[in-house]
PDB file of C-alpha atoms in Angstrom:
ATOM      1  CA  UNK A   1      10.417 -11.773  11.686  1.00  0.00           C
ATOM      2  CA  UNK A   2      12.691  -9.516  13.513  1.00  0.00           C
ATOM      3  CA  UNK A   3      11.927  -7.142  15.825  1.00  0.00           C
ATOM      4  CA  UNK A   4      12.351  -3.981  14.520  1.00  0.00           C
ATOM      5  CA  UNK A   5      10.717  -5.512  11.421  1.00  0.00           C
ATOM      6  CA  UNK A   6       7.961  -5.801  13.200  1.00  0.00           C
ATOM      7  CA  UNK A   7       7.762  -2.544  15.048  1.00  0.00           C
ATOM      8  CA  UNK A   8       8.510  -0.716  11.649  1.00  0.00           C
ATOM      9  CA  UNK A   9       5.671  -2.532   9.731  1.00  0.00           C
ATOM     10  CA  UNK A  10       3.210  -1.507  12.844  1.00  0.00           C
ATOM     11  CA  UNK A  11       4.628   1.988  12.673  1.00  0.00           C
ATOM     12  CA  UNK A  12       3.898   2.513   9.009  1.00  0.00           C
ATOM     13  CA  UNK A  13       0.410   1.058   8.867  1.00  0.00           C
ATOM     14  CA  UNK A  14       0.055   3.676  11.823  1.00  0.00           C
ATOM     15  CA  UNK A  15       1.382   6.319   9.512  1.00  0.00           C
ATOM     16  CA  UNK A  16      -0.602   5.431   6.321  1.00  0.00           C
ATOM     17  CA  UNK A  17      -4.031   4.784   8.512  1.00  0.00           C
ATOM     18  CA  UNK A  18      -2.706   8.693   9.989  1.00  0.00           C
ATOM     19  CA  UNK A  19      -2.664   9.896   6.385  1.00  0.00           C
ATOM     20  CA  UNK A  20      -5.591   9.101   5.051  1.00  0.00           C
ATOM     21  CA  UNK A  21      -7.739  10.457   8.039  1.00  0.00           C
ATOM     22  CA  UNK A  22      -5.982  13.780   7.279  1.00  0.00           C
ATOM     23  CA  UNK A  23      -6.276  13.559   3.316  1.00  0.00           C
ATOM     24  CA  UNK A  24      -9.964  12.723   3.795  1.00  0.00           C
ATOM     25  CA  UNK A  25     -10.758  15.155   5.940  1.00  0.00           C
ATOM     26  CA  UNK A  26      -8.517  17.660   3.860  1.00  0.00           C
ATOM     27  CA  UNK A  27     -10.423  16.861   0.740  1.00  0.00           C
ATOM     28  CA  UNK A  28     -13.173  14.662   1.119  1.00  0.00           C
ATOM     29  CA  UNK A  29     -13.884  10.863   0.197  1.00  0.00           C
ATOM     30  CA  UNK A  30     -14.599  11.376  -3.768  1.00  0.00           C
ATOM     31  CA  UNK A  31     -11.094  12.514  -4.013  1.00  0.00           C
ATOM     32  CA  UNK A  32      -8.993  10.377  -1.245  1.00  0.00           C
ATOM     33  CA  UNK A  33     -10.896   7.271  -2.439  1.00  0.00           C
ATOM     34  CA  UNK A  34      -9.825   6.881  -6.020  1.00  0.00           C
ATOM     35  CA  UNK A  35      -6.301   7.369  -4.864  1.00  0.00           C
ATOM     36  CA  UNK A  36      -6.675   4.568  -2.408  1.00  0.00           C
ATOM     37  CA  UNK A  37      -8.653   2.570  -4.973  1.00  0.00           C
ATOM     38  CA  UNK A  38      -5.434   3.004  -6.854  1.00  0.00           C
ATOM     39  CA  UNK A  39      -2.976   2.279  -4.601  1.00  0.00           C
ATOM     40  CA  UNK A  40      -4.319  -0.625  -3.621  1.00  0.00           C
ATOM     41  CA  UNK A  41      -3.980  -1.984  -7.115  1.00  0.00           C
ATOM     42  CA  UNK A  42      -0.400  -1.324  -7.081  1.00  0.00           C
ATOM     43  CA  UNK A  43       0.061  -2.767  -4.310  1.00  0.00           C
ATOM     44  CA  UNK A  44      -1.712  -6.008  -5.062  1.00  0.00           C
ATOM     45  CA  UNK A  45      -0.031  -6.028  -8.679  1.00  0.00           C
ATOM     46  CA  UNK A  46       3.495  -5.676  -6.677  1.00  0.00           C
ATOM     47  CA  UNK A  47       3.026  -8.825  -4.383  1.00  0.00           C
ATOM     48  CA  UNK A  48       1.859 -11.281  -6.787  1.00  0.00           C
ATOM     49  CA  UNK A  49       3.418 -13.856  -8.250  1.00  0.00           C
ATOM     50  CA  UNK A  50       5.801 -14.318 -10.966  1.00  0.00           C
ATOM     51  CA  UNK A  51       5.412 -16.960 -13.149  1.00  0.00           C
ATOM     52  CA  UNK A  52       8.377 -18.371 -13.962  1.00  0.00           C
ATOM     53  CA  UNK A  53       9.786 -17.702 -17.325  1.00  0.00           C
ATOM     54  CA  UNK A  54      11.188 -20.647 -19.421  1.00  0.00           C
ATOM     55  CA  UNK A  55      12.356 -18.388 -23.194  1.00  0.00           C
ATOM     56  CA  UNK A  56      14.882 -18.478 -24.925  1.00  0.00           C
ATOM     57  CA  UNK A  57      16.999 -15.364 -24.677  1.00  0.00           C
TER      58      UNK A  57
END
């Protein structure tokens, strides 16, 4: 992993954890935590794996 991959991936988790304090203490956990909740999901839905497809187009 390069470098400034690196530094970029620590800088956004620094961001995102940045965030989130704010939005929680903006509007409270019952709202902040369904959004997280959410994008969570997302997240984990856009990492997994594709099964390979074998039709006939």
């Amino acid at each position: 992993m390069p470098i400034t991959t690196f530094v970029t991936l620590i800088l956004s988790v620094l961001a995102a954890a940045a965030i989130t304090a704010f939005a929680i203490n903006e509007w409270g956990v019952p709202v902040v935590l369904p959004i997280l909740m959410v994008l969570a999901l997302v997240a984990r839905w856009a990492m997994s794996r594709v099964t390979l497809d074998d039709g006939h187009s």
